[in-house]
Amino acid sequence: QGSVDCPNLEFEYGDADGHGAELAELYSYTEEPELSTNQRCFEEDFHAQVQGRRWLELDGAQQKAYVMRLLDGLEVVNRDKRLRVARAILYLAQGVFGDCDNEGDVLHWSRHNSFLLYQLGTFTAFLELLNMEIDNSQACSSALRKPAISLADSTELRVLLSVMYLMVENIRVEQEADPPEWKTCRETFKMELSFPVHTEEPFALLLFTMVTKFCSGHAPHFPMKKVLLLLWKVLLFTLGGFEALQAMKVRKREELGLPPLPEDSIQVMRSMRAASPPTYSIELMEQQQQQQQKRGHRSRRPLVKQDSLDIYNERDPFKNDEAGVDEEENDDVDSGIEGELDLMERDAIIPAMPSQRPPIERVSFPKGLPWAPKVRQKDIEHFLEASRNKFIGFTLGQDTETLIGLPRPIHESVKTLKQHKYVSISDVQIKNEEELEKCPMSLGEEEVQETPCEILYRAMLYNLPQYMIALLKILLAAAPTSKAKTDSINILADVLPEEMPITVLQSMKLGIDVNRHKEIIVKSISALLLLLLKHFKLNHIYQFEYVSQHLVFANCIPLILKFFNQNIMSYITAKNSISVLDYPHCTVYDLPELTAESLEAGDNNQFCWRNLFSCINLLRILNKLTKWKHSRTMMLVVFKSAPILKRALKVKQAMMQLYVLKLLKIQTKYLGRQWRKSNMKTMSAIYQKVRHRMNDDWAYGNDIDARPWDFQAEECTLRANIEAFNSRRYDKPQDSEFAPVDNCLQSVLGQRLELPEDFHYSYELWLEREVFSQPIRWEELLHYQ
């Protein structure tokens, strides 16, 4: 019964979690002893240089002078000395916690020192060291020989990546009180990360290469969680978050002369309320049994099923159902992707929330629906084609202006459709692309803006399939539903200690640490994939289609469905964190005695922010992949995603429900009348929350799209278009067939040819071999003229 009464989750979706939480997730609990090692390395060096003073007491010039001395220490050949200096720098980036009294101070000094370190060129120095470590074949071969890899194998890499992550994260986050030089510093750093300055490629590409190298098995000691977190934050910093994306979209529509967006989707979602979830057969049985036990006798009533007449007296989907008798799950019988799903649900332990809940008030509905309806050009054409066929008996192709011979109501309909017509940026880009393909000569070269997104795509282009496969492999290994297979990759290299735990308490702590580690990996991959898809879609639709097609080919759709094929409520309320061990708390307070009870109790948060964030991101990715693609929508149907998605509606969070309902809406017409009849409550929720497309026959399935479709052809056409785009824009051959040819004999003979240096030594030999000894058949030569 706990899952039916899940309270509304007060969750604010954003680019990332709070600043402190994002820094805390960089470290695993097994790394905690290294914090004091960093402090020791710093203090030994600092007290030798500066007697009797603390770091906080130095003025700006003295701090700079000391950091410059430290950076010189990175140039030494001895590896251990270099590591000690790097640890001292890491201690500075961690906020010199030995001198601080509370968490706020640690975070303040961490930011202050990050800006100071960046201004003195620390990032570039660490980038060189990182390149050296990546190419360190000795570390790779020793890691490959070991039967079990532990934290000790990635010490140097972890120190380097931690410093880089702290710098990126501290500089990325803006605060009101930042001085002006920090703002210019932020812009410079952003440029440095986006545009390749010293190297041939942007910094993100180096991290992508680390991911593929790790997945190919050549470098199993790479600390993947830190690499992925850094990669996500670098993309978030250089490309921009969701607010920045919305602003870029508005600006781009203005440039293309398109009407403004009907609403700001981020704001609409924030003001949405969650609907109460549909109930399930197992819960219905349990409720009935409880009611019967209360009455003191067991009557032989069958399972209650929603009557078809209930369609007319549908209760308000926002209001909690007091009588929990509602929808029945009737397609769980022999489904393909899920086995004993409902058995999992039955055993799930969902923490009981405080029972004193406020009395349920009837909610007042906002007038109208949350989203303005949209119509595509194609919809108007389909509508007119059907009308002309019906009333006139012939069609006029793509002409949407001529309404002769059509009755008055059709005129009204077309007028309404045109009022709500929405032209997306993608439509304009596809049209331009078709024209460039058709007339490459007359239209000439297109001007491509050198945005960070464009540079990243060009750099990723040739290995993009490998990058996507690698990310999905790691996502699969980190998903809670994955079984531990022998052939899957080991993502725990940077969390397992050298000595495995001996006591029960140690193994409980490690268990929590491993689960938290996996959750953070899922969070970073889901966020970075969503960022890539959204930015590429805005930059050029075919860049987005290229990435999404490779995700689909790498089985991303069944992978996400497999992820949701668990008790999602218990995943979202999971307590895999030990707050007293989190940075910066553990650096300034003495640790209390940890017991098995305190570990089991966990924190008292209502839900786990990162897990809810990951779920929403994965649903958004699934939406991006399947929208307007019949072949992929059919994959959702084939993999029996409806019961899995319906179960995810239990989470009472408006944004998550919206994306689940979108995914249910696109496949409703393929699920059959019986499903629609027994899921009327879900249908109402779709009607109330998801944007309407006029003429979209999603609820009945009499549509042209519901007919059998040639799915292979659809993907092949798309692939051909993508390849044409990539070869036209990125494969620029130097001697193109369209290049002008010099036909004048005088100028051809007059051209200076670059001859090799040793040519005059062998010149006579060459004359003998190529000219004099070759018989010239003059008759043939004259004959050809």
Short mmCIF file of C-alpha atoms in Angstrom, two decimals, residues 15 204 207-208 211 224-225 227-236 239 242 456 460 467-468 471 520-536 547 551 613 617 621:
data_model
loop_
_atom_site.label_atom_id
_atom_site.label_comp_id
_atom_site.label_asym_id
_atom_site.label_seq_id
_atom_site.Cartn_x
_atom_site.Cartn_y
_atom_site.Cartn_z
CA ASP A 15 21.41 21.38 -14.89
CA ALA A 204 36.15 16.98 -24.20
CA LEU A 207 38.02 12.53 -22.22
CA PHE A 208 35.91 10.71 -24.85
CA VAL A 211 36.24 6.39 -22.24
CA MET A 224 35.81 6.05 -15.02
CA LYS A 225 33.48 7.85 -12.59
CA VAL A 227 36.36 10.89 -16.17
CA LEU A 228 32.59 10.85 -16.83
CA LEU A 229 31.83 13.51 -14.20
CA LEU A 230 34.53 15.76 -15.66
CA LEU A 231 33.32 15.13 -19.22
CA TRP A 232 29.71 16.00 -18.27
CA LYS A 233 30.77 19.20 -16.47
CA VAL A 234 33.05 20.26 -19.36
CA LEU A 235 30.15 19.82 -21.83
CA LEU A 236 27.78 21.63 -19.47
CA LEU A 239 27.97 24.12 -24.53
CA PHE A 242 19.10 24.00 -20.29
CA LEU A 456 32.92 19.34 -30.88
CA MET A 460 33.86 13.60 -32.64
CA TYR A 467 31.98 6.86 -28.25
CA MET A 468 28.24 6.05 -28.12
CA LEU A 471 28.99 5.16 -23.02
CA ILE A 520 26.75 8.65 -9.98
CA ILE A 521 27.96 7.00 -13.21
CA VAL A 522 24.34 6.62 -14.42
CA LYS A 523 23.67 10.25 -13.52
CA SER A 524 26.68 11.60 -15.43
CA ILE A 525 26.10 9.46 -18.57
CA SER A 526 22.37 10.24 -18.73
CA ALA A 527 23.05 13.98 -18.31
CA LEU A 528 25.85 14.15 -20.86
CA LEU A 529 23.94 12.16 -23.51
CA LEU A 530 20.91 14.42 -23.09
CA LEU A 531 23.11 17.53 -23.37
CA LEU A 532 24.75 16.22 -26.54
CA LEU A 533 21.41 15.37 -28.15
CA LYS A 534 19.82 18.72 -27.31
CA HIS A 535 22.80 20.83 -28.43
CA PHE A 536 23.36 18.90 -31.65
CA VAL A 547 24.10 10.62 -32.80
CA LEU A 551 22.45 5.20 -30.05
CA PHE A 613 17.50 13.29 -12.07
CA ASN A 617 17.16 12.31 -18.18
CA ILE A 621 16.62 10.64 -24.12
#
